[in-house]
Tab-separated table of N, CA and C and ligand atoms in Angstrom:
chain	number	residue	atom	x	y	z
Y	205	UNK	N	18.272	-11.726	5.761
Y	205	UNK	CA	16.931	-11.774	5.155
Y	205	UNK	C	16.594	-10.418	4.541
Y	206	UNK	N	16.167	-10.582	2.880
Y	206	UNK	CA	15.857	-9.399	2.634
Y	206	UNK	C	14.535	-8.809	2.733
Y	207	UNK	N	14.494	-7.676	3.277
Y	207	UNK	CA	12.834	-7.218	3.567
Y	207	UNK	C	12.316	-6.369	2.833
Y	208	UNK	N	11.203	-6.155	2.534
Y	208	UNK	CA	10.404	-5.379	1.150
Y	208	UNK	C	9.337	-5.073	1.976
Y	209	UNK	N	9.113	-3.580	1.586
Y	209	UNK	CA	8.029	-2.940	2.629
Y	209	UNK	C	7.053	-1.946	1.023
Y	210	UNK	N	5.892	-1.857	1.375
Y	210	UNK	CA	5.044	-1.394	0.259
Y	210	UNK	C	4.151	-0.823	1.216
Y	211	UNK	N	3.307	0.125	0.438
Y	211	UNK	CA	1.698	0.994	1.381
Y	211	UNK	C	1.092	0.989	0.249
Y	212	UNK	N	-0.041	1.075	0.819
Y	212	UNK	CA	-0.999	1.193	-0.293
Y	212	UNK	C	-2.323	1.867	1.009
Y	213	UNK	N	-3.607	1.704	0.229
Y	213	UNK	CA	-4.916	1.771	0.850
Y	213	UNK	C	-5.743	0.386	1.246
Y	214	UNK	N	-5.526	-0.295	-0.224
Y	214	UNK	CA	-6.124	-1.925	-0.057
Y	214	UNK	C	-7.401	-2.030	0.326
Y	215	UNK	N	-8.318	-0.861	-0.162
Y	215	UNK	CA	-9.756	-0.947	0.091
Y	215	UNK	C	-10.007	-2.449	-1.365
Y	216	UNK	N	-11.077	-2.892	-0.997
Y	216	UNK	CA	-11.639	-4.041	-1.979
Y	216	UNK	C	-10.594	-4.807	-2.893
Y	217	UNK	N	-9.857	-5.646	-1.892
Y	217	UNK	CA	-8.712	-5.964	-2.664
Y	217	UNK	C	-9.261	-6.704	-3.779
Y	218	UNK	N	-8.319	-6.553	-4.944
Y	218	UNK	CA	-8.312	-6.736	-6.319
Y	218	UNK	C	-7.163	-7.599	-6.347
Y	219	UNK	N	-7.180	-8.039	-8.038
Y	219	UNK	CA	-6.311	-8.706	-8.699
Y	219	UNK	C	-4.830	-7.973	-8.930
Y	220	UNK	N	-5.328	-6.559	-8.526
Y	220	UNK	CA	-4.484	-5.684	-9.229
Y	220	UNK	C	-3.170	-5.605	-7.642
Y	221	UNK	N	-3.541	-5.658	-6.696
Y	221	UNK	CA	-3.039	-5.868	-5.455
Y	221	UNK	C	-2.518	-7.059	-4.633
Y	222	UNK	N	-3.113	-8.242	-5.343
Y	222	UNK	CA	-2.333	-9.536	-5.031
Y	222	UNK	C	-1.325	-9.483	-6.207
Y	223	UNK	N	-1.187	-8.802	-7.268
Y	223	UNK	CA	0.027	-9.157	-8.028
Y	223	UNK	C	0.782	-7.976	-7.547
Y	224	UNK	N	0.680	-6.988	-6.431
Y	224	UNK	CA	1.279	-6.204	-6.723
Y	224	UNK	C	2.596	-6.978	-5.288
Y	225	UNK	N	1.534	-7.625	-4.744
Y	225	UNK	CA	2.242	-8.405	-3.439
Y	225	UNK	C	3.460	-9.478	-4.325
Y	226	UNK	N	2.911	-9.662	-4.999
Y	226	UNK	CA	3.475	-10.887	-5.262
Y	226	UNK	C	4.722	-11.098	-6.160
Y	227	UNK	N	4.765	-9.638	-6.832
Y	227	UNK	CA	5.824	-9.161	-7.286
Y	227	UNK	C	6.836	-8.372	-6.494
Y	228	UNK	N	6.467	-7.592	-5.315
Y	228	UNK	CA	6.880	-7.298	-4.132
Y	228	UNK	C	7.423	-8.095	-3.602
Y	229	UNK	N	6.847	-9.413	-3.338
Y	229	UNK	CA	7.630	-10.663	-2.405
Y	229	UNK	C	8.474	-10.809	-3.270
Y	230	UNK	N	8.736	-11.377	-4.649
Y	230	UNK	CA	9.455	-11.600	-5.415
Y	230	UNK	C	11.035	-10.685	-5.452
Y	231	UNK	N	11.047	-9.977	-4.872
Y	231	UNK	CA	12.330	-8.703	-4.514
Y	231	UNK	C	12.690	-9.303	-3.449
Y	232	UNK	N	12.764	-10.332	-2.739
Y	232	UNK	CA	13.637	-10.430	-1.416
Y	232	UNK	C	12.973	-12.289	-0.320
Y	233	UNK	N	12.696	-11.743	0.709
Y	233	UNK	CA	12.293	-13.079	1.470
Y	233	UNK	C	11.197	-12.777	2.526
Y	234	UNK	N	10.955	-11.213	2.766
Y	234	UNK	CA	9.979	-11.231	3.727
Y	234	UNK	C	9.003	-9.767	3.483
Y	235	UNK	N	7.737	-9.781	3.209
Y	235	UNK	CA	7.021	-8.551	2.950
Y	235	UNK	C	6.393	-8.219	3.810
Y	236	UNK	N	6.545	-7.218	3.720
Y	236	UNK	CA	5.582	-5.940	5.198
Y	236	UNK	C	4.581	-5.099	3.999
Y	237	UNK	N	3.845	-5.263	4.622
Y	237	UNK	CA	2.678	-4.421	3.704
Y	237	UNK	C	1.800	-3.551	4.903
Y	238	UNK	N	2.413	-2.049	4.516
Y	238	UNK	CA	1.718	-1.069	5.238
Y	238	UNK	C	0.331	-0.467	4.604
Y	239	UNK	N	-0.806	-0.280	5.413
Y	239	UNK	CA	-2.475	-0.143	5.121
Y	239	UNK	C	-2.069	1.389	6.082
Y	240	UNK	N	-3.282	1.933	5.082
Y	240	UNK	CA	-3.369	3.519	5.540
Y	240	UNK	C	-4.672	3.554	6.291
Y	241	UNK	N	-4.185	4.026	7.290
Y	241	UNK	CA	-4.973	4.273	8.349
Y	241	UNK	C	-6.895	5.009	8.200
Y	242	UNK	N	-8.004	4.668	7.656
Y	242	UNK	CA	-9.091	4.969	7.559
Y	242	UNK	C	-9.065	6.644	8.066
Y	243	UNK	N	-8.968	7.313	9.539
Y	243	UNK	CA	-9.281	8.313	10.111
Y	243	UNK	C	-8.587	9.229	9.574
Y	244	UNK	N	-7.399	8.450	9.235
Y	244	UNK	CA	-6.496	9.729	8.205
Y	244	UNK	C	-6.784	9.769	7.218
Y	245	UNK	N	-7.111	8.780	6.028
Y	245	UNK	CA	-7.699	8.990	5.107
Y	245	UNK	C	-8.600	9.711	5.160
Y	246	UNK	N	-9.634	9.959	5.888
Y	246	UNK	CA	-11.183	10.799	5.723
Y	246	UNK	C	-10.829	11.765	5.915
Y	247	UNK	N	-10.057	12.308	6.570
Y	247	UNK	CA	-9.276	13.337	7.683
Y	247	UNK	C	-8.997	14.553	6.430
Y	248	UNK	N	-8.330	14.135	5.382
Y	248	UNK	CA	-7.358	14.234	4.386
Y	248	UNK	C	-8.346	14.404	3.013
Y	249	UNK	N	-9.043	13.657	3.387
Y	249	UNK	CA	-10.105	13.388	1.827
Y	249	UNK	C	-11.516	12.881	1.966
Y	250	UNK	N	-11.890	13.916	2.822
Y	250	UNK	CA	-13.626	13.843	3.795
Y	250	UNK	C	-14.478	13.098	2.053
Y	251	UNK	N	-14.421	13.274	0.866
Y	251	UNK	CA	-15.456	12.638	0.391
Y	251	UNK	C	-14.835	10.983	-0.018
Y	252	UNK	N	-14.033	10.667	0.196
Y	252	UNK	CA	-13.569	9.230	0.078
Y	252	UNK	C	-14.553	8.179	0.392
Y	253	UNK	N	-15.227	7.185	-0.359
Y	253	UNK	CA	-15.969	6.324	0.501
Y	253	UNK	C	-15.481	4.781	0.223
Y	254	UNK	N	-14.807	5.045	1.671
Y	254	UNK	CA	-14.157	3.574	2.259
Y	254	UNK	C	-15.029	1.962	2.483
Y	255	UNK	N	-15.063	1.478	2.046
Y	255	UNK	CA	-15.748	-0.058	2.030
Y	255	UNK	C	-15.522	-0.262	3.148
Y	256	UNK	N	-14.108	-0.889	3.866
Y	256	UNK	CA	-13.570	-1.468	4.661
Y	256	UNK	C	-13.100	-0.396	5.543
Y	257	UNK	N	-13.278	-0.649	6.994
Y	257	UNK	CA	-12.037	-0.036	7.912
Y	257	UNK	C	-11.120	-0.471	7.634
Y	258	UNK	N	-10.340	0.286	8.757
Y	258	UNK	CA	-9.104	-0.447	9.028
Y	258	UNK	C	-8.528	-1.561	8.955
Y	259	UNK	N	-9.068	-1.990	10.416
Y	259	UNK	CA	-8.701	-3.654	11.018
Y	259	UNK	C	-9.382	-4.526	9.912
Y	260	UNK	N	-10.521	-4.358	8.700
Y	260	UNK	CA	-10.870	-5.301	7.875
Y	260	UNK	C	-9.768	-5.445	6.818
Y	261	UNK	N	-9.498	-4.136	6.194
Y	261	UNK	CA	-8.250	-4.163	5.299
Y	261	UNK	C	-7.299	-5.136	6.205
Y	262	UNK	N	-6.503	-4.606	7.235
Y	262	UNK	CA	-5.343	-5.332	7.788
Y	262	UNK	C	-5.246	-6.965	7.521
Y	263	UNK	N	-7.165	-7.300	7.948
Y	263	UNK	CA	-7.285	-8.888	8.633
Y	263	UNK	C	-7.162	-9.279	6.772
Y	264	UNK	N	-7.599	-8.602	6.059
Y	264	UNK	CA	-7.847	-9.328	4.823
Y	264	UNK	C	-6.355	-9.056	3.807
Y	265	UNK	N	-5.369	-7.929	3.911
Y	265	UNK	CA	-3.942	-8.092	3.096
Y	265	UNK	C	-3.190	-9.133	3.783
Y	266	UNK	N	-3.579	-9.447	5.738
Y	266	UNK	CA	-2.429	-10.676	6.126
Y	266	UNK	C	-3.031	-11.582	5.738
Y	267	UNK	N	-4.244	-11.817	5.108
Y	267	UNK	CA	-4.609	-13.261	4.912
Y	267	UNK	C	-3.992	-13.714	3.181
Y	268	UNK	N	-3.309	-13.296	2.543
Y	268	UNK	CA	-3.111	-13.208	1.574
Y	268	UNK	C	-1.133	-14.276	1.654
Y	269	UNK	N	-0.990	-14.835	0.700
Y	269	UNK	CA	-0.175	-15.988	1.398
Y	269	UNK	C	1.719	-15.192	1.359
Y	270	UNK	N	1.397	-14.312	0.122
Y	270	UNK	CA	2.949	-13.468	0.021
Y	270	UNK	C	2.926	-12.770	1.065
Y	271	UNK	N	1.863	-12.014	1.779
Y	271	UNK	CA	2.351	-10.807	3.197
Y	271	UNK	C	2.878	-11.781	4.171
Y	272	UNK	N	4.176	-11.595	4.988
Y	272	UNK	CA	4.049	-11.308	5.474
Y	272	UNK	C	3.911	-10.923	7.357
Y	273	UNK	N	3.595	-10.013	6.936
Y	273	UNK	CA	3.750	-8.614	8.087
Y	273	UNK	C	2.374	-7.346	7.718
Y	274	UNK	N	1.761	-6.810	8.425
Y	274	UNK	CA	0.621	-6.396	8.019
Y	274	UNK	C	1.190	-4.632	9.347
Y	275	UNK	N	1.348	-3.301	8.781
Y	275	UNK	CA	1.312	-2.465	9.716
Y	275	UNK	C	-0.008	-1.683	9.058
Y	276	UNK	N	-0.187	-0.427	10.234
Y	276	UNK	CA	-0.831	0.639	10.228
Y	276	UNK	C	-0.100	1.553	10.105
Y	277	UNK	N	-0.341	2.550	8.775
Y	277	UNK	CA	0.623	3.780	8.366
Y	277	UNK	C	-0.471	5.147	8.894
Y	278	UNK	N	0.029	6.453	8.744
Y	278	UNK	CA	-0.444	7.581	8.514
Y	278	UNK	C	0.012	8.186	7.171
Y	279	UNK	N	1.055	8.643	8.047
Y	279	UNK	CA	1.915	9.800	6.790
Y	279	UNK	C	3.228	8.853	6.288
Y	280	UNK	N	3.365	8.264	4.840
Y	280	UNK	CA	4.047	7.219	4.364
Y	280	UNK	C	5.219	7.857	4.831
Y	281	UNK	N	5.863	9.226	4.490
Y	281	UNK	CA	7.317	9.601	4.882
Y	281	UNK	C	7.711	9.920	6.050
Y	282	UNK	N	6.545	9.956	7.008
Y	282	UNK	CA	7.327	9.833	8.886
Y	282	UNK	C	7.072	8.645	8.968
Y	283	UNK	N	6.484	7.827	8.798
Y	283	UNK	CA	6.145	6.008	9.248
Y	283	UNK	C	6.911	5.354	8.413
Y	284	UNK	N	7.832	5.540	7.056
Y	284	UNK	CA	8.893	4.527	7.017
Y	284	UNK	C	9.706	4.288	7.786
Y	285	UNK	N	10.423	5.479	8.092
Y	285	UNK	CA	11.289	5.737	9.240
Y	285	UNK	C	11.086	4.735	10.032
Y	286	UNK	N	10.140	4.008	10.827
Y	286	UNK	CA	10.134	3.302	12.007
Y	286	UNK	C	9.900	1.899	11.326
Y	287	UNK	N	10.243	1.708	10.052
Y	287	UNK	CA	10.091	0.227	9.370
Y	287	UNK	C	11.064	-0.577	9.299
Y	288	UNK	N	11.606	-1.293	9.558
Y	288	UNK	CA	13.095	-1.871	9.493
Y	288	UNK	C	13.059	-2.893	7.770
Y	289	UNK	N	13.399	-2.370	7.119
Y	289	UNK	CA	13.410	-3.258	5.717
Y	289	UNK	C	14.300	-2.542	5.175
Y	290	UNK	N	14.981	-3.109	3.812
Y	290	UNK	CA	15.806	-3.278	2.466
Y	290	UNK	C	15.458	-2.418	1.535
Y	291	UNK	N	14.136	-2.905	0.791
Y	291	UNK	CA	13.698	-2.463	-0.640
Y	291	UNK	C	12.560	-1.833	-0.109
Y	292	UNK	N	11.813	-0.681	-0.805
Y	292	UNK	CA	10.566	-0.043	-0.614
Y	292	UNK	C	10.087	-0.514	-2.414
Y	293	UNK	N	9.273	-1.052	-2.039
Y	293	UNK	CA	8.512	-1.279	-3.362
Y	293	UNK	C	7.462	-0.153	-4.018
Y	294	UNK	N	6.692	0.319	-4.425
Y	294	UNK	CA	6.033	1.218	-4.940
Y	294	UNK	C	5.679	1.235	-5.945
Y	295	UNK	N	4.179	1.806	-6.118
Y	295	UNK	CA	3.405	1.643	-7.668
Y	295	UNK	C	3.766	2.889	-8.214
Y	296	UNK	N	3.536	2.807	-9.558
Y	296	UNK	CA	3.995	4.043	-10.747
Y	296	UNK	C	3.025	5.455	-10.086
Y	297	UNK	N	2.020	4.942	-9.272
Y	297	UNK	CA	0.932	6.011	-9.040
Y	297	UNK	C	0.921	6.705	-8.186
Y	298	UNK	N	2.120	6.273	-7.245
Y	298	UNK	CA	2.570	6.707	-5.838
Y	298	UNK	C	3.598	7.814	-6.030
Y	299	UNK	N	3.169	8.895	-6.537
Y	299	UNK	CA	4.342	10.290	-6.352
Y	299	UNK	C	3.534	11.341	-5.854
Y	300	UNK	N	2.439	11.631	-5.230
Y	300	UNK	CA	2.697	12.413	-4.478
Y	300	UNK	C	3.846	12.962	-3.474
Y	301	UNK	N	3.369	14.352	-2.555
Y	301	UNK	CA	4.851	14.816	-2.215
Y	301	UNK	C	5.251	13.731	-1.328
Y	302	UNK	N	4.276	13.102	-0.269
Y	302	UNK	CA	4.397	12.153	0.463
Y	302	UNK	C	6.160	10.799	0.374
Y	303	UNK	N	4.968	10.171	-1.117
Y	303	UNK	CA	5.998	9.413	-1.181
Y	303	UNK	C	7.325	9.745	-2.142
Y	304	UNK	N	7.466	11.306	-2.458
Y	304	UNK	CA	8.568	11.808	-2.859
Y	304	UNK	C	9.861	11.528	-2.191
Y	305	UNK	N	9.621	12.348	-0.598
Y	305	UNK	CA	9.925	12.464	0.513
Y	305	UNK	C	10.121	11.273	1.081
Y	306	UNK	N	9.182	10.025	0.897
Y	306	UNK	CA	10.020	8.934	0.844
Y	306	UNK	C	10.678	7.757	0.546
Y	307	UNK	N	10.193	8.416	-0.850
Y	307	UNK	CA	11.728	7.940	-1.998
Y	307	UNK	C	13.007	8.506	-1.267
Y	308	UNK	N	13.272	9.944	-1.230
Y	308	UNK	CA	14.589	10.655	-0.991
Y	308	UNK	C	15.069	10.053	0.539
Y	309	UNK	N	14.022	9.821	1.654
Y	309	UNK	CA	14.809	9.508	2.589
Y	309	UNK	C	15.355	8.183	2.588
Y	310	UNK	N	14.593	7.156	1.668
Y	310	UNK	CA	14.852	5.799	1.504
Y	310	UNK	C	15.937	5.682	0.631
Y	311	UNK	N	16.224	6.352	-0.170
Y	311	UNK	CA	17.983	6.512	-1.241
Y	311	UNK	C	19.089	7.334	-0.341
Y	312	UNK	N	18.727	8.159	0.725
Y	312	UNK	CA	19.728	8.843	1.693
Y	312	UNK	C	20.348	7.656	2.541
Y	313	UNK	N	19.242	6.608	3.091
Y	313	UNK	CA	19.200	5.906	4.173
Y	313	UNK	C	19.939	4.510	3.423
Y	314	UNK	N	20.417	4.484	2.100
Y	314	UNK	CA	20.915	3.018	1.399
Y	314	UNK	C	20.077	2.212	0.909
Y	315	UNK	N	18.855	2.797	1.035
Y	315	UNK	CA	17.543	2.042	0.574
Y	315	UNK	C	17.480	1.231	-0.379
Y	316	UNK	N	16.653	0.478	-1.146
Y	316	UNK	CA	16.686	0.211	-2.713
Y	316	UNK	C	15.331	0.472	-2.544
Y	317	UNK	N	14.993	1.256	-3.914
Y	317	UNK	CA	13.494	1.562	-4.215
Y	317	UNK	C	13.207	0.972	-5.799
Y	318	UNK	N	12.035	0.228	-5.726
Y	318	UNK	CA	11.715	-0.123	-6.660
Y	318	UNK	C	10.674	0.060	-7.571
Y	319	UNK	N	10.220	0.759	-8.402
Y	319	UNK	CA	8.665	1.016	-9.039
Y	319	UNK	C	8.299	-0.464	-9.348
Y	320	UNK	N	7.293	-1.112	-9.056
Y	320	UNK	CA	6.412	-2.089	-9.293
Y	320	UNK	C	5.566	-1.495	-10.829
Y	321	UNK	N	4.895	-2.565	-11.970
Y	321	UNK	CA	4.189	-2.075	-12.673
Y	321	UNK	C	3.104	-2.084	-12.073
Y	322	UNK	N	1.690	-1.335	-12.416
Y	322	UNK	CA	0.646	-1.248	-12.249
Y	322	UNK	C	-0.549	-2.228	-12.978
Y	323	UNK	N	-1.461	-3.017	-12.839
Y	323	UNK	CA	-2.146	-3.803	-13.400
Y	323	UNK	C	-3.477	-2.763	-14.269
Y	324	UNK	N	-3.674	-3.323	-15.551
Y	324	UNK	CA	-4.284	-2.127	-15.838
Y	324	UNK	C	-5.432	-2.518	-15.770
Y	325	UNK	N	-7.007	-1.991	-15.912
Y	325	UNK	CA	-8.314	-2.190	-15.877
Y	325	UNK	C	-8.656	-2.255	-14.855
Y	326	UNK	N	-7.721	-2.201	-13.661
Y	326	UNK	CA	-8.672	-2.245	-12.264
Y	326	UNK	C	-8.013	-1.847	-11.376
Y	327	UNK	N	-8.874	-1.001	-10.280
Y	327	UNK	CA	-8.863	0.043	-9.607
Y	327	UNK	C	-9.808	-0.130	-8.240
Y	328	UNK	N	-9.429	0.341	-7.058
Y	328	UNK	CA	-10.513	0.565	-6.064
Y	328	UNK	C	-12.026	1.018	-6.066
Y	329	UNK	N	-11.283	1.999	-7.070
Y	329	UNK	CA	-12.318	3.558	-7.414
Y	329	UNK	C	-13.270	2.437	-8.092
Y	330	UNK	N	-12.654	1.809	-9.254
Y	330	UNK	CA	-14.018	0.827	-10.554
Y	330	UNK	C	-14.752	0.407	-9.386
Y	331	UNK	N	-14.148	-0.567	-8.304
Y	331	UNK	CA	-15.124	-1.293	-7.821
Y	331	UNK	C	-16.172	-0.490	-6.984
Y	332	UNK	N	-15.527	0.627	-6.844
Y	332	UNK	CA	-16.849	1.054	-5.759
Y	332	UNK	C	-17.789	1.673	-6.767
Y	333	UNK	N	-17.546	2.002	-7.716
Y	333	UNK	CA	-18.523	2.856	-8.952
Y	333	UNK	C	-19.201	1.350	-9.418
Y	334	UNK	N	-19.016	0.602	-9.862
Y	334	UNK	CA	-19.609	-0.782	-9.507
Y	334	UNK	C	-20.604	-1.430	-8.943
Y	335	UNK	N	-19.995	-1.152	-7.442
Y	335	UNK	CA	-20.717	-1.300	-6.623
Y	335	UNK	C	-22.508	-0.909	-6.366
Y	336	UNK	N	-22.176	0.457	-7.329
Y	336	UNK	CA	-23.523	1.516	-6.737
Y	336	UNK	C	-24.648	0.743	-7.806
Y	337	UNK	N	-23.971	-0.055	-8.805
Y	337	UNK	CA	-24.999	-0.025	-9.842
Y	337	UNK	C	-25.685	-1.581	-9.508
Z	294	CTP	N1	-2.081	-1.195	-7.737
Z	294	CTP	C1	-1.690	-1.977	-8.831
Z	294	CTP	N2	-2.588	-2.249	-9.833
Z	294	CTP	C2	-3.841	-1.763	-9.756
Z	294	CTP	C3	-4.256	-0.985	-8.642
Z	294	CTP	C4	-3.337	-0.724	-7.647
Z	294	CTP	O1	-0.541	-2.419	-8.918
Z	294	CTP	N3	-4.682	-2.025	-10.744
Z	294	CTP	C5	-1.099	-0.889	-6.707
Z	294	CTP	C6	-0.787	0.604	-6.658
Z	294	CTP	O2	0.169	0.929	-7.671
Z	294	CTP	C7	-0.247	0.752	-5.261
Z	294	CTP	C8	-1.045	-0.296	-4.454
Z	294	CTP	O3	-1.626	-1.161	-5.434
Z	294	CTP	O4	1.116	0.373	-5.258
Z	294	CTP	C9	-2.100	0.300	-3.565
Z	294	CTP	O5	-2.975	1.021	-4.356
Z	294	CTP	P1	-4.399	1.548	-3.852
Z	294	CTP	O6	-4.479	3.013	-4.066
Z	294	CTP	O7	-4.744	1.020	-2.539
Z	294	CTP	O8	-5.335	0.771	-4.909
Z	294	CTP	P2	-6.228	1.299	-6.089
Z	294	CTP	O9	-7.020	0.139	-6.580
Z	294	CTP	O10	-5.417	2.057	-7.090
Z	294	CTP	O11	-7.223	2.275	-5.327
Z	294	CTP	P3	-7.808	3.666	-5.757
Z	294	CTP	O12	-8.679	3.417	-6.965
Z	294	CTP	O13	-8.606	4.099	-4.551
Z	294	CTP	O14	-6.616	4.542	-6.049
């Protein structure tokens, strides 16, 4: 069975995030979709304003019919490590050093890494600027 593992944030899921699943599933037979942990996020980026915790993100990416497998990440390049999958999927937007680090350990380790495209016009950020109005 091939496994496909992706992270994201997944605050106010969008259109832009069920296709990103769904092209993700489309790479193999079983998707794990890792959600970043809220406390680290704030932790990291005190003016961030999160819609959803945690456990709401989690309950709402497993309810989605391509996930699935639903974890809790921190730091994307020490928490792949403990993921057992194939392909790492990934958006064009994901290069920080983070997921540099784990690109390189995921091509050391036999990995396959894949850039996913990005959906354009929509964003977390739109909806919460949105939101205010
Ligand atoms: N993503 C996508 N298309 C979009 C928005 C996000 O394919 N329009 C993908 C990203 O490339 C990433 C994943 O969804 O692989 C998680 O992105 P995340 O940062 O949670 O979503 P955004 O909507 O981009 O949130 P923000 O505006 O806070 O960056």
């Amino acid at each position: 069975m091939k496994k496909i593992v992706t992270f994201g944030v997944f605050d106010m899921l969008h259109i832009g995030h069920i296709l990103l699943f769904k092209r993700a599933k489309e790479l193999g037979d079983y998707l794990i979709v890792a959600v970043q942990d809220s406390d680290f996020i704030l932790k990291y980026k005190p003016d961030t304003r999160m819609v959803y915790n945690t456990q709401e993100r989690v309950f709402m990416v497993g309810a989605i019919k391509y996930v699935d497998e639903v974890v809790v990440y921190k730091d994307v390049d020490d928490d792949i490590r403990n993921i057992d999958f194939d392909v790492f999927a990934k958006g064009p937007d994901q290069v920080h050093a983070g997921f540099q680090r784990a690109v390189a350990w995921s091509e050391q380790a036999g990995k396959e890494v894949v850039v996913l495209p990005r959906t354009e016009g929509i964003s977390s950020t739109m909806l919460r600027e949105y939101k205010k109005h």
